[in-house]
Every structure is written in C-alpha cells, then in structure tokens.
Short mmCIF file of C-alpha atoms in Angstrom, two decimals:
data_model
loop_
_atom_site.label_atom_id
_atom_site.label_comp_id
_atom_site.label_asym_id
_atom_site.label_seq_id
_atom_site.Cartn_x
_atom_site.Cartn_y
_atom_site.Cartn_z
CA MET A 1 13.23 31.89 13.43
CA GLU A 2 16.80 33.23 13.11
CA ASN A 3 18.19 30.23 15.01
CA SER A 4 16.32 27.85 12.70
CA MET A 5 17.63 29.68 9.65
CA ILE A 6 21.26 29.39 10.84
CA GLY A 7 20.86 25.65 11.34
CA SER A 8 19.28 25.21 7.91
CA ILE A 9 22.13 27.13 6.26
CA ILE A 10 24.74 24.98 8.05
CA ALA A 11 22.84 21.84 7.01
CA LEU A 12 22.74 23.04 3.40
CA ILE A 13 26.53 23.61 3.45
CA PHE A 14 27.01 20.05 4.71
CA ILE A 15 24.70 18.70 1.98
CA ILE A 16 26.74 20.45 -0.74
CA PHE A 17 30.04 19.37 0.82
CA THR A 18 28.88 15.75 1.22
CA ALA A 19 27.50 15.59 -2.33
CA ARG A 20 30.79 16.94 -3.69
CA LEU A 21 32.81 14.26 -1.88
CA LEU A 22 30.46 11.48 -3.00
CA VAL A 23 30.68 12.62 -6.63
CA LYS A 24 34.48 12.55 -6.29
CA LYS A 25 34.08 8.88 -5.22
CA TYR A 26 35.22 9.31 -1.61
CA ASN A 27 34.25 6.36 0.59
CA PRO A 28 30.50 6.92 1.19
CA HIS A 29 30.52 5.19 4.59
CA ALA A 30 33.14 7.58 5.96
CA VAL A 31 31.67 10.69 4.30
CA LEU A 32 28.12 10.15 5.56
CA LEU A 33 29.19 9.06 9.05
CA LEU A 34 31.58 11.96 9.67
CA SER A 35 29.19 14.51 8.14
CA GLY A 36 26.37 13.24 10.35
CA LEU A 37 28.50 13.29 13.49
CA LEU A 38 29.76 16.80 12.75
CA MET A 39 26.20 18.08 12.25
CA LEU A 40 25.08 16.44 15.50
CA THR A 41 28.06 18.03 17.31
CA ILE A 42 27.30 21.49 15.90
CA ALA A 43 23.63 21.11 16.85
CA LEU A 44 24.67 20.18 20.38
CA VAL A 45 27.00 23.20 20.67
CA LEU A 46 24.28 25.52 19.35
CA ASN A 47 21.85 24.02 21.89
CA TYR A 48 19.42 22.74 19.27
CA LYS A 49 16.87 20.06 20.03
CA MET A 50 18.62 16.72 19.52
CA PRO A 51 16.93 13.62 18.03
CA TYR A 52 15.28 11.29 20.54
CA LEU A 53 17.65 8.82 22.22
CA ASN A 54 16.25 5.76 24.00
CA ASP A 55 19.02 5.38 26.56
CA SER A 56 21.14 8.42 27.36
CA SER A 57 24.64 7.98 28.81
CA GLY A 58 24.21 11.05 30.99
CA PHE A 59 26.81 13.03 29.06
CA SER A 60 25.71 14.70 25.82
CA GLY A 61 29.18 14.33 24.27
CA PHE A 62 28.96 10.54 24.55
CA ASP A 63 25.32 10.56 23.43
CA ILE A 64 26.41 11.63 19.94
CA PHE A 65 28.11 8.24 19.57
CA LYS A 66 25.18 6.44 21.16
CA TYR A 67 23.16 7.46 18.11
CA ILE A 68 25.45 5.14 16.11
CA LYS A 69 24.89 2.31 18.57
CA GLU A 70 21.11 2.75 18.49
CA SER A 71 21.11 2.93 14.71
CA PHE A 72 23.07 -0.36 14.58
CA SER A 73 20.66 -1.98 17.03
CA LYS A 74 17.52 -0.77 15.28
CA THR A 75 18.73 -1.50 11.75
CA ASN A 76 20.13 -4.95 12.54
CA ALA A 77 16.95 -5.94 14.35
CA ASP A 78 14.67 -4.76 11.55
CA VAL A 79 15.41 -3.84 7.95
CA GLY A 80 19.11 -4.76 8.22
CA LEU A 81 18.35 -8.34 9.21
CA MET A 82 15.77 -8.63 6.44
CA ILE A 83 18.21 -7.35 3.80
CA MET A 84 20.97 -9.69 5.03
CA ILE A 85 18.64 -12.72 5.00
CA ILE A 86 17.49 -11.87 1.47
CA GLY A 87 21.09 -11.32 0.35
CA GLY A 88 22.05 -14.73 1.75
CA PHE A 89 19.04 -16.37 0.09
CA VAL A 90 19.87 -14.80 -3.30
CA ALA A 91 23.46 -16.07 -3.02
CA TYR A 92 22.25 -19.57 -2.06
CA ILE A 93 19.66 -20.01 -4.82
CA ASP A 94 22.27 -18.88 -7.32
CA LYS A 95 24.71 -21.48 -5.95
CA ILE A 96 22.25 -24.39 -6.22
CA GLY A 97 21.08 -23.34 -9.71
CA ALA A 98 17.55 -22.27 -8.77
CA SER A 99 17.93 -18.80 -10.34
CA ASN A 100 19.15 -20.45 -13.53
CA CYS A 101 16.06 -22.70 -13.60
CA LEU A 102 13.69 -19.76 -13.14
CA VAL A 103 15.33 -17.94 -16.05
CA TYR A 104 15.15 -21.07 -18.22
CA VAL A 105 11.42 -21.55 -17.51
CA ALA A 106 10.53 -17.86 -17.82
CA MET A 107 12.41 -17.42 -21.09
CA LYS A 108 10.12 -19.83 -22.92
CA PRO A 109 6.98 -17.63 -22.94
CA LEU A 110 9.04 -14.42 -22.86
CA LYS A 111 10.96 -15.05 -26.10
CA LEU A 112 8.59 -12.55 -27.70
CA PHE A 113 10.30 -9.81 -25.70
CA LYS A 114 13.75 -10.66 -27.07
CA LYS A 115 13.07 -8.08 -29.76
CA HIS A 116 11.42 -5.68 -27.28
CA PRO A 117 13.56 -5.79 -24.10
CA TYR A 118 12.64 -2.27 -22.96
CA LEU A 119 8.94 -3.07 -23.16
CA ALA A 120 9.59 -6.07 -20.91
CA ALA A 121 11.52 -3.85 -18.49
CA SER A 122 8.74 -1.26 -18.37
CA LEU A 123 6.14 -3.94 -17.60
CA VAL A 124 8.01 -4.68 -14.36
CA ILE A 125 6.70 -1.38 -12.93
CA PRO A 126 2.97 -2.20 -12.74
CA ILE A 127 3.71 -5.82 -11.79
CA GLY A 128 6.03 -4.69 -9.00
CA GLN A 129 3.59 -2.00 -7.89
CA ILE A 130 0.85 -4.60 -7.42
CA LEU A 131 3.25 -6.78 -5.42
CA PHE A 132 4.28 -3.72 -3.38
CA ILE A 133 0.73 -3.44 -2.07
CA ALA A 134 1.03 -6.92 -0.54
CA ILE A 135 4.75 -6.69 0.30
CA PRO A 136 5.11 -3.12 1.62
CA SER A 137 8.88 -3.17 2.21
CA ALA A 138 10.74 -1.29 -0.54
CA ALA A 139 14.08 -3.00 0.10
CA GLY A 140 12.42 -6.36 0.71
CA LEU A 141 10.37 -6.36 -2.50
CA ALA A 142 13.22 -4.97 -4.62
CA LEU A 143 15.56 -7.74 -3.46
CA LEU A 144 12.90 -10.38 -4.07
CA LEU A 145 12.55 -9.04 -7.62
CA MET A 146 16.35 -9.07 -7.93
CA ALA A 147 16.25 -12.79 -7.12
CA SER A 148 13.40 -13.55 -9.52
CA LEU A 149 13.02 -10.94 -12.29
CA PHE A 150 16.52 -9.47 -12.58
CA PRO A 151 18.14 -12.53 -14.21
CA ILE A 152 15.16 -12.86 -16.57
CA LEU A 153 15.47 -9.24 -17.70
CA THR A 154 19.21 -9.45 -18.27
CA ASN A 155 18.74 -12.63 -20.32
CA LEU A 156 16.22 -10.76 -22.47
CA GLY A 157 18.97 -8.27 -23.29
CA VAL A 158 18.12 -5.57 -20.75
CA SER A 159 21.21 -3.94 -19.24
CA LYS A 160 21.89 -4.32 -15.51
CA ILE A 161 21.27 -0.63 -14.84
CA SER A 162 17.99 -0.61 -16.78
CA ALA A 163 16.83 -3.72 -14.92
CA THR A 164 17.69 -2.27 -11.50
CA SER A 165 16.06 1.07 -12.37
CA VAL A 166 12.65 -0.47 -13.14
CA ILE A 167 12.88 -2.78 -10.13
CA THR A 168 13.46 0.17 -7.79
CA ALA A 169 10.76 2.14 -9.63
CA SER A 170 8.21 -0.53 -8.72
CA THR A 171 8.60 0.63 -5.09
CA ALA A 172 8.18 4.34 -5.87
CA LEU A 173 4.51 4.60 -4.92
CA GLY A 174 3.79 3.71 -1.30
CA ILE A 175 0.13 2.72 -1.52
CA GLY A 176 -2.16 0.14 0.05
CA PRO A 177 -3.44 -0.58 3.58
CA ALA A 178 -0.19 -2.32 4.56
CA SER A 179 2.01 0.69 3.69
CA VAL A 180 3.42 2.56 6.70
CA ILE A 181 3.12 5.93 4.94
CA THR A 182 -0.48 5.21 3.88
CA ALA A 183 -1.43 4.16 7.41
CA SER A 184 0.19 7.30 8.83
CA ALA A 185 -1.49 9.59 6.27
CA ALA A 186 -4.92 8.02 6.90
CA ASN A 187 -4.44 8.38 10.65
CA ILE A 188 -3.43 12.05 10.35
CA ILE A 189 -6.53 13.02 8.36
CA LYS A 190 -8.78 10.66 10.40
CA VAL A 191 -10.05 8.40 7.60
CA ASP A 192 -10.20 4.63 7.17
CA THR A 193 -7.00 3.25 5.59
CA VAL A 194 -8.78 0.96 3.11
CA ARG A 195 -11.17 3.74 2.09
CA PHE A 196 -8.27 6.14 1.62
CA PHE A 197 -6.55 3.54 -0.58
CA ILE A 198 -9.64 2.83 -2.74
CA ASN A 199 -11.07 6.34 -3.00
CA ASP A 200 -7.91 8.45 -3.19
CA GLN A 201 -4.81 6.44 -4.06
CA ILE A 202 -5.76 3.94 -6.78
CA VAL A 203 -6.72 6.27 -9.66
CA ILE A 204 -3.76 8.65 -9.40
CA SER A 205 -1.29 5.79 -8.80
CA CYS A 206 -2.49 4.05 -12.00
CA ILE A 207 -1.99 7.25 -14.00
CA MET A 208 1.47 7.78 -12.51
CA SER A 209 2.45 4.15 -13.22
CA ILE A 210 1.55 4.59 -16.90
CA ILE A 211 3.61 7.79 -17.10
CA MET A 212 6.55 6.00 -15.46
CA MET A 213 6.30 3.03 -17.83
CA ILE A 214 6.42 5.31 -20.88
CA SER A 215 9.25 7.42 -19.43
CA TYR A 216 11.39 4.44 -18.44
CA PHE A 217 10.95 2.88 -21.90
CA PHE A 218 12.54 5.89 -23.60
CA VAL A 219 15.00 6.87 -20.85
CA ASN A 220 16.53 3.40 -20.51
CA ARG A 221 16.68 2.89 -24.27
CA TYR A 222 18.39 6.27 -24.69
CA PHE A 223 21.01 5.68 -21.99
CA ASP A 224 21.74 2.11 -23.11
CA THR A 225 22.15 3.21 -26.70
CA LYS A 226 24.44 6.01 -25.55
CA ASN A 227 26.48 3.77 -23.24
CA ARG A 228 26.16 0.63 -25.36
CA ASP A 229 25.66 -1.24 -22.08
CA THR A 230 23.42 -4.06 -23.33
CA SER A 231 24.34 -7.62 -22.46
CA GLU A 232 25.03 -9.16 -25.87
CA GLU A 233 27.13 -11.88 -24.32
CA VAL A 234 24.28 -13.04 -22.10
CA GLU A 235 21.73 -12.61 -24.86
CA ASN A 236 23.57 -14.91 -27.27
CA LYS A 237 24.58 -17.54 -24.72
CA GLU A 238 22.82 -20.91 -24.84
CA MET A 239 20.92 -21.50 -21.61
CA GLU A 240 21.94 -24.66 -19.77
CA LEU A 241 20.06 -26.09 -16.80
CA LYS A 242 22.11 -26.38 -13.62
CA ALA A 243 19.41 -28.12 -11.58
CA PRO A 244 16.02 -29.87 -12.04
CA LEU A 245 13.29 -27.65 -13.50
CA ILE A 246 11.27 -27.88 -10.28
CA TYR A 247 13.93 -25.65 -8.69
CA ALA A 248 12.39 -22.72 -10.62
CA ILE A 249 9.75 -22.48 -7.88
CA ILE A 250 12.34 -21.69 -5.16
CA PRO A 251 13.15 -18.03 -6.08
CA ILE A 252 9.46 -17.08 -6.20
CA THR A 253 8.48 -19.04 -3.06
CA PRO A 254 8.95 -15.99 -0.76
CA ILE A 255 6.68 -13.87 -2.97
CA ILE A 256 4.00 -16.56 -3.02
CA LEU A 257 4.17 -16.94 0.77
CA LEU A 258 3.98 -13.19 1.38
CA ILE A 259 0.99 -12.75 -0.91
CA VAL A 260 -0.95 -15.74 0.43
CA PHE A 261 -0.27 -14.83 4.06
CA SER A 262 -0.76 -11.07 3.80
CA GLU A 263 -3.34 -8.78 5.44
CA LEU A 264 -4.95 -8.14 2.07
CA PHE A 265 -6.14 -11.72 1.63
CA GLN A 266 -8.19 -13.67 4.16
CA PHE A 267 -7.77 -17.22 2.90
CA PHE A 268 -7.92 -18.73 6.39
CA PRO A 269 -10.52 -18.55 9.21
CA THR A 270 -7.84 -17.24 11.58
CA PRO A 271 -5.81 -14.42 9.94
CA ILE A 272 -2.16 -15.35 9.36
CA LYS A 273 0.39 -12.63 8.66
CA LEU A 274 3.89 -13.44 7.46
CA ASP A 275 6.78 -10.95 7.41
CA THR A 276 9.48 -10.86 4.74
CA THR A 277 12.32 -12.18 6.93
CA THR A 278 10.32 -15.19 8.09
CA ALA A 279 9.19 -15.93 4.53
CA MET A 280 12.82 -15.92 3.38
CA LEU A 281 13.88 -18.32 6.15
CA ILE A 282 11.01 -20.70 5.30
CA SER A 283 12.07 -20.55 1.64
CA LEU A 284 15.68 -21.28 2.59
CA ILE A 285 14.64 -24.44 4.46
CA ILE A 286 12.56 -25.49 1.44
CA ALA A 287 15.65 -25.00 -0.75
CA LEU A 288 17.72 -27.13 1.64
CA ILE A 289 15.11 -29.89 1.51
CA PHE A 290 15.19 -29.77 -2.31
CA GLU A 291 18.98 -30.12 -2.21
CA MET A 292 18.85 -33.05 0.22
CA ILE A 293 16.38 -34.90 -2.00
CA ARG A 294 18.49 -34.20 -5.09
CA THR A 295 21.98 -34.91 -3.74
CA ARG A 296 21.14 -37.41 -0.97
CA ASN A 297 24.27 -36.06 0.71
CA VAL A 298 23.48 -34.38 4.03
CA LYS A 299 27.08 -33.31 4.67
CA GLN A 300 27.33 -31.61 1.28
CA VAL A 301 24.03 -29.79 1.81
CA PHE A 302 25.13 -28.59 5.25
CA GLU A 303 28.40 -27.36 3.75
CA SER A 304 26.49 -25.48 1.02
CA LEU A 305 24.78 -23.41 3.72
CA LYS A 306 28.07 -21.50 4.13
CA VAL A 307 27.14 -19.71 0.91
CA PHE A 308 24.07 -18.33 2.68
CA TRP A 309 26.09 -17.03 5.64
CA ASP A 310 28.73 -15.54 3.34
CA GLY A 311 25.96 -13.80 1.37
CA MET A 312 24.58 -12.33 4.58
CA GLY A 313 28.05 -11.11 5.57
CA ASN A 314 28.67 -9.45 2.22
CA ILE A 315 25.35 -7.60 2.41
CA PHE A 316 26.08 -6.44 5.97
CA LYS A 317 29.53 -5.19 4.99
CA GLY A 318 28.43 -3.32 1.89
CA VAL A 319 24.77 -2.46 2.39
CA VAL A 320 23.59 -2.50 6.02
CA THR A 321 26.53 -0.43 7.27
CA LEU A 322 25.81 2.16 4.57
CA ILE A 323 22.15 2.32 5.63
CA ILE A 324 23.30 2.93 9.22
CA VAL A 325 25.64 5.80 8.36
CA ALA A 326 22.93 7.29 6.08
CA ASP A 327 20.64 7.25 9.14
CA ILE A 328 23.28 9.17 11.15
CA PHE A 329 23.51 11.70 8.29
CA ALA A 330 19.70 12.12 8.34
CA LYS A 331 19.76 12.61 12.13
CA GLY A 332 22.36 15.33 11.65
CA LEU A 333 20.11 17.17 9.18
CA ILE A 334 17.13 16.88 11.53
CA SER A 335 19.15 18.07 14.56
CA LEU A 336 20.10 21.28 12.75
CA GLY A 337 16.43 22.00 12.04
CA PHE A 338 16.76 21.47 8.29
CA ILE A 339 13.24 20.00 7.97
CA ASN A 340 11.68 22.75 10.10
CA GLY A 341 13.60 25.32 8.07
CA LEU A 342 12.13 23.95 4.82
CA LEU A 343 8.67 24.07 6.35
CA GLU A 344 9.00 27.66 7.58
CA PHE A 345 10.37 28.72 4.21
CA SER A 346 7.39 27.23 2.34
CA LEU A 347 4.81 28.74 4.69
CA ASN A 348 6.35 32.22 4.57
CA LEU A 349 6.26 32.54 0.78
CA GLY A 350 2.76 34.06 0.87
CA LEU A 351 1.34 31.58 -1.65
CA ASN A 352 -2.27 30.47 -2.09
CA ALA A 353 -3.46 26.94 -1.26
CA THR A 354 -2.34 25.48 -4.60
CA GLY A 355 1.07 27.08 -4.30
CA ILE A 356 1.54 25.77 -0.77
CA ILE A 357 0.60 22.23 -1.86
CA ILE A 358 3.12 22.37 -4.72
CA VAL A 359 5.91 23.77 -2.53
CA MET A 360 5.25 21.29 0.31
CA THR A 361 5.20 18.38 -2.14
CA ILE A 362 8.50 19.42 -3.69
CA MET A 363 10.03 20.06 -0.25
CA ILE A 364 9.11 16.62 1.04
CA PHE A 365 10.42 15.06 -2.20
CA LEU A 366 13.78 16.78 -1.71
CA ALA A 367 13.88 15.93 2.01
CA SER A 368 13.22 12.26 1.23
CA MET A 369 15.88 12.33 -1.47
CA LEU A 370 18.46 13.83 0.91
CA MET A 371 17.72 11.54 3.86
CA GLY A 372 17.12 8.35 1.87
CA SER A 373 13.94 7.66 3.81
CA GLY A 374 10.41 8.41 2.69
CA ASN A 375 9.07 7.56 6.14
CA ALA A 376 11.40 9.98 7.93
CA ALA A 377 10.54 12.84 5.57
CA PHE A 378 6.79 12.23 5.73
CA PHE A 379 6.70 11.78 9.52
CA ALA A 380 8.39 15.18 9.85
CA PHE A 381 5.89 17.04 7.61
CA GLY A 382 2.71 14.96 7.73
CA PRO A 383 1.37 15.77 11.23
CA LEU A 384 1.30 19.48 10.34
CA VAL A 385 -1.16 18.98 7.45
CA PRO A 386 -4.52 19.31 9.30
CA LYS A 387 -3.50 22.62 10.87
CA ILE A 388 -2.16 24.04 7.59
CA ALA A 389 -5.16 22.77 5.60
CA THR A 390 -7.61 24.37 8.04
CA LYS A 391 -5.72 27.65 7.84
CA LEU A 392 -5.84 27.56 4.01
CA GLY A 393 -9.47 26.42 3.88
CA ILE A 394 -8.82 23.21 1.92
CA SER A 395 -9.36 19.51 2.64
CA SER A 396 -6.57 17.66 4.41
CA THR A 397 -6.81 14.82 1.85
CA SER A 398 -6.02 17.07 -1.12
CA MET A 399 -2.88 18.21 0.66
CA ILE A 400 -1.63 15.00 2.24
CA LEU A 401 -2.03 12.77 -0.83
CA PRO A 402 0.65 14.43 -3.02
CA MET A 403 2.93 14.79 0.03
CA GLN A 404 2.58 11.08 0.79
CA PHE A 405 3.39 10.09 -2.80
CA SER A 406 6.33 12.48 -3.06
CA ALA A 407 7.89 11.02 0.11
CA SER A 408 8.11 7.51 -1.34
CA MET A 409 9.10 8.84 -4.78
CA GLY A 410 11.93 10.93 -3.33
CA ARG A 411 13.38 7.81 -1.72
CA THR A 412 13.60 6.18 -5.16
CA VAL A 413 16.00 8.87 -6.41
CA SER A 414 18.16 8.95 -3.28
CA PRO A 415 21.68 7.49 -3.56
CA VAL A 416 21.62 6.83 0.20
CA ALA A 417 18.25 5.01 0.25
CA GLY A 418 18.39 1.45 1.56
CA VAL A 419 16.53 0.05 -1.44
CA LEU A 420 18.97 1.55 -3.96
CA ILE A 421 22.03 0.57 -1.92
CA ALA A 422 20.87 -3.04 -1.58
CA VAL A 423 19.90 -3.44 -5.25
CA SER A 424 23.08 -1.80 -6.55
CA GLU A 425 25.25 -4.08 -4.41
CA ILE A 426 23.67 -7.26 -5.79
CA ALA A 427 23.63 -6.00 -9.39
CA GLY A 428 27.16 -4.64 -9.19
CA VAL A 429 26.22 -1.16 -10.39
CA SER A 430 26.51 2.34 -8.90
CA THR A 431 23.64 3.91 -6.94
CA LEU A 432 24.30 7.17 -8.77
CA GLU A 433 23.77 5.40 -12.10
CA ILE A 434 20.39 4.12 -10.87
CA VAL A 435 19.48 7.61 -9.65
CA LYS A 436 20.34 9.00 -13.10
CA ARG A 437 17.91 6.54 -14.71
CA ASN A 438 15.18 7.14 -12.10
CA LEU A 439 15.28 10.93 -11.98
CA ILE A 440 13.51 11.85 -15.24
CA PRO A 441 10.64 9.30 -14.97
CA LEU A 442 10.05 10.12 -11.29
CA ILE A 443 9.99 13.88 -11.97
CA ALA A 444 7.55 13.24 -14.83
CA ALA A 445 5.33 11.24 -12.46
CA LEU A 446 5.63 13.96 -9.80
CA LEU A 447 4.58 16.69 -12.24
CA THR A 448 1.68 14.52 -13.46
CA MET A 449 0.50 14.08 -9.89
CA LEU A 450 0.68 17.82 -9.19
CA CYS A 451 -1.27 18.62 -12.37
CA PHE A 452 -3.88 16.02 -11.42
CA GLU A 453 -4.25 17.49 -7.95
CA ILE A 454 -4.43 21.08 -9.16
CA ILE A 455 -7.08 20.26 -11.79
#
C-alpha cells in the first residue's frame, strides 16, 4: 500500500510538471517522451512491476528503450498507418478538387444554416455518433469527417475550432457492438454485446447526445464571439468548382464503403467486413481512376500521387510520432502504479455503492484524459468491476456502464489523445483549444449520466 502510494505521488508530480511545460509551449514530443522514460526508469529502480514487453533484450536498462521501439511498431502497424493513409487521402482529394466539389454540392441544401451556423455544427454530433457505431475508430471517423464535413462547416461560417470540437465530440460515446470498449464491458459482465447495446447503451447515449448538442451550441457561440474567430472571408467568397461535380462523391466514398461493409449490416450472403485503412486505399484508387478519365494523362496522374505520399509523411511527422510518445508517457504512469493508486484511493474512502460508482467514473475519466486513451484506462479498471459490484451488492451493469462511457469521454478532452492530435494537425489549430471547447459540454454530459444512473 505504501509502495503504491509513493509511486502515485511521483506520477502526480510528473503530471503537474509535464502539464506546466506543455502550457508553456515546450515541444510536446520531447516533454512526453522524456517524462515517460524518466517515470519508467524510476519504476525500474523502485522495483515496480513494469509494463508487458513482447521481446526483452535481457537487460532491463535497454528494455526501457525497447518500449519506444514496440510502440513505434504497434502504432505504425495499426492506428498510425490508418491515420497516415487518411491524411494522405485528405491531401489528395483537396489537390484534385474533390473537397471543393463536396462543399459546392452540400452548400445548396444547407444555405438555410448560413444564418444558423452553430445549429449546423451541433447537428454534427448525433450524425457523427450514428456513424461511430458503424466506424468504431475515433481517429478514423474524425478524420473522415474532417475530409467531408469540416470544409462544409467552415463555409457555413463555423470557425475551425468550433468545427473540430463537434467533430471530435461525435466520437465521445463509445457505443455499439463494434466498439472495443463495449465488447470488453459486455465480456466482463458476461452479457451479449448486442443486448448490452440495445438495453443499456442506447437510451442514455441519446440523452447525453442531446445535452452535448445544447452545450456545444452555446459554448462555441460564446467562444467565437469572444475571440471573433469566425471565417468571414470564407463565408463571403464565391464558390468556384475546381473539378466536375461527380467528384463530390469521392470524399464520402470511404464512409459509404465502411457502412455498407460493416458488421452491423448483412447485405451479402457471406459477411464482408472492411477496415478503415483498406476503405481509404480503395477510395484513393477510385480517385485516381476519376483523374485518369478526366485528364487522359497517365503521367500527370501518377505525378499527382506524390501529394498523397507527402500527406502521409506530414501526418507521421506531426501526429503519429506524438501518439507514440504519448503512449510512452502513459506506460510511465502505469509503471508507477498510478492507476492502481487511484483505485485504492477510491475504494478506501468508505463510501456507499452510489459514491463508489461516482468516484470510479470520475477516476476513469481523469485517467483517460491523462493517458489520451479510453481503452487503456478502461482495461485497467474494468476487470475489477464484478468483484467490487458483488462486494457492494449491486449489479455489474449499473457500475460498468458509466465507467465505460467516462473512458471514451475522457479521451475527448485529452490533449494527448490521437483523435485530437490528428484533427488539430489537419485543421491547423491547437489541441488545447479543442480541449477548452470540449471540456464544458463533456462535463455536462458526464454529470447527466451520473444523475441518470443514480436515479
């Protein structure tokens, strides 16, 4: 107990120190990497249990650096590759004028929202939440919406920060059978995933989405009025087509593919499942075919593909590397027993069942916010639910549901979360600015959820 407390205190000092440096605009890559490595080193010296390593070097001193290698390997093979492919695709469709065509087409029926831009922005939340059920990757969906909805919102007069805030908010509730957190929660409490989604998640998620829509409407309008950050120049500019109108289908092709070929819909006798990265590559080839038909110049089309590779490189340099160092920082916190310390603290407060649920929900929200990963935070706390629930004499579902929601919500207000980093890079805004916009609506949704659960 004492050993765990020492580690938690050291971790807390590092959190304060790191936050201070980030606020002072020190390079986030260097700050997170060095803080993570220092925490791992201290944990090793104090003989704490280190995070799992697939392939040890045989010397614990070298193993600290092998965590970086494994994080690179895992990230680049999974979410990193997906983000880079999407970043390249976004750059390419902008180059060939497909984004411009989508905006042109979408602006026709959406002219009504010219006078109500914040209403249009708020409507992104339920639309995105529905898509998130079929496309359960927060970073993947957010970047797809950046390619399709972001330019439409900014042309309606919504500021870049307001647009990015509602796009990231659409990934705040990890629900649906395809969600990793939902699958894990259902497995922990031994219920069917689809039944858990229908019986337990849908009603509360709808209520929370409404609260978020209302909150974002007022929060974004307040901050934009205060900062006078609306895009008058874009709003007054005459739209000019840069490519044939048919090109408008290209930016939304990945979304169409992912919905049609998802686990939620059985349109074909033999189930076909398509992942985000593959859908993006298929869409890229479709875009190349469109360009070949339009230009009838194969050499020019091949040359244009350099834009795609450059887009991938820019995303790797600015986004993927930051996700990797954020992962090292999270490993440092875990190695010092920070998560276990939070858990012990909550269980030793002597609270009743309701109090424990509230404390655990807030703890997991904060842990997710600090580590930038809802999955990591939930996987650390979730497996303990059945034992705690039995001890308190309550159902596991009533305890795990708010914890599961708070994990994905905490990620949405984390400046080191992959989804915020990726979106901010493409939009050219600060992650801290997005966090500032997200914080009030997400806290309002969190409080609503807790009240719902308590009642």
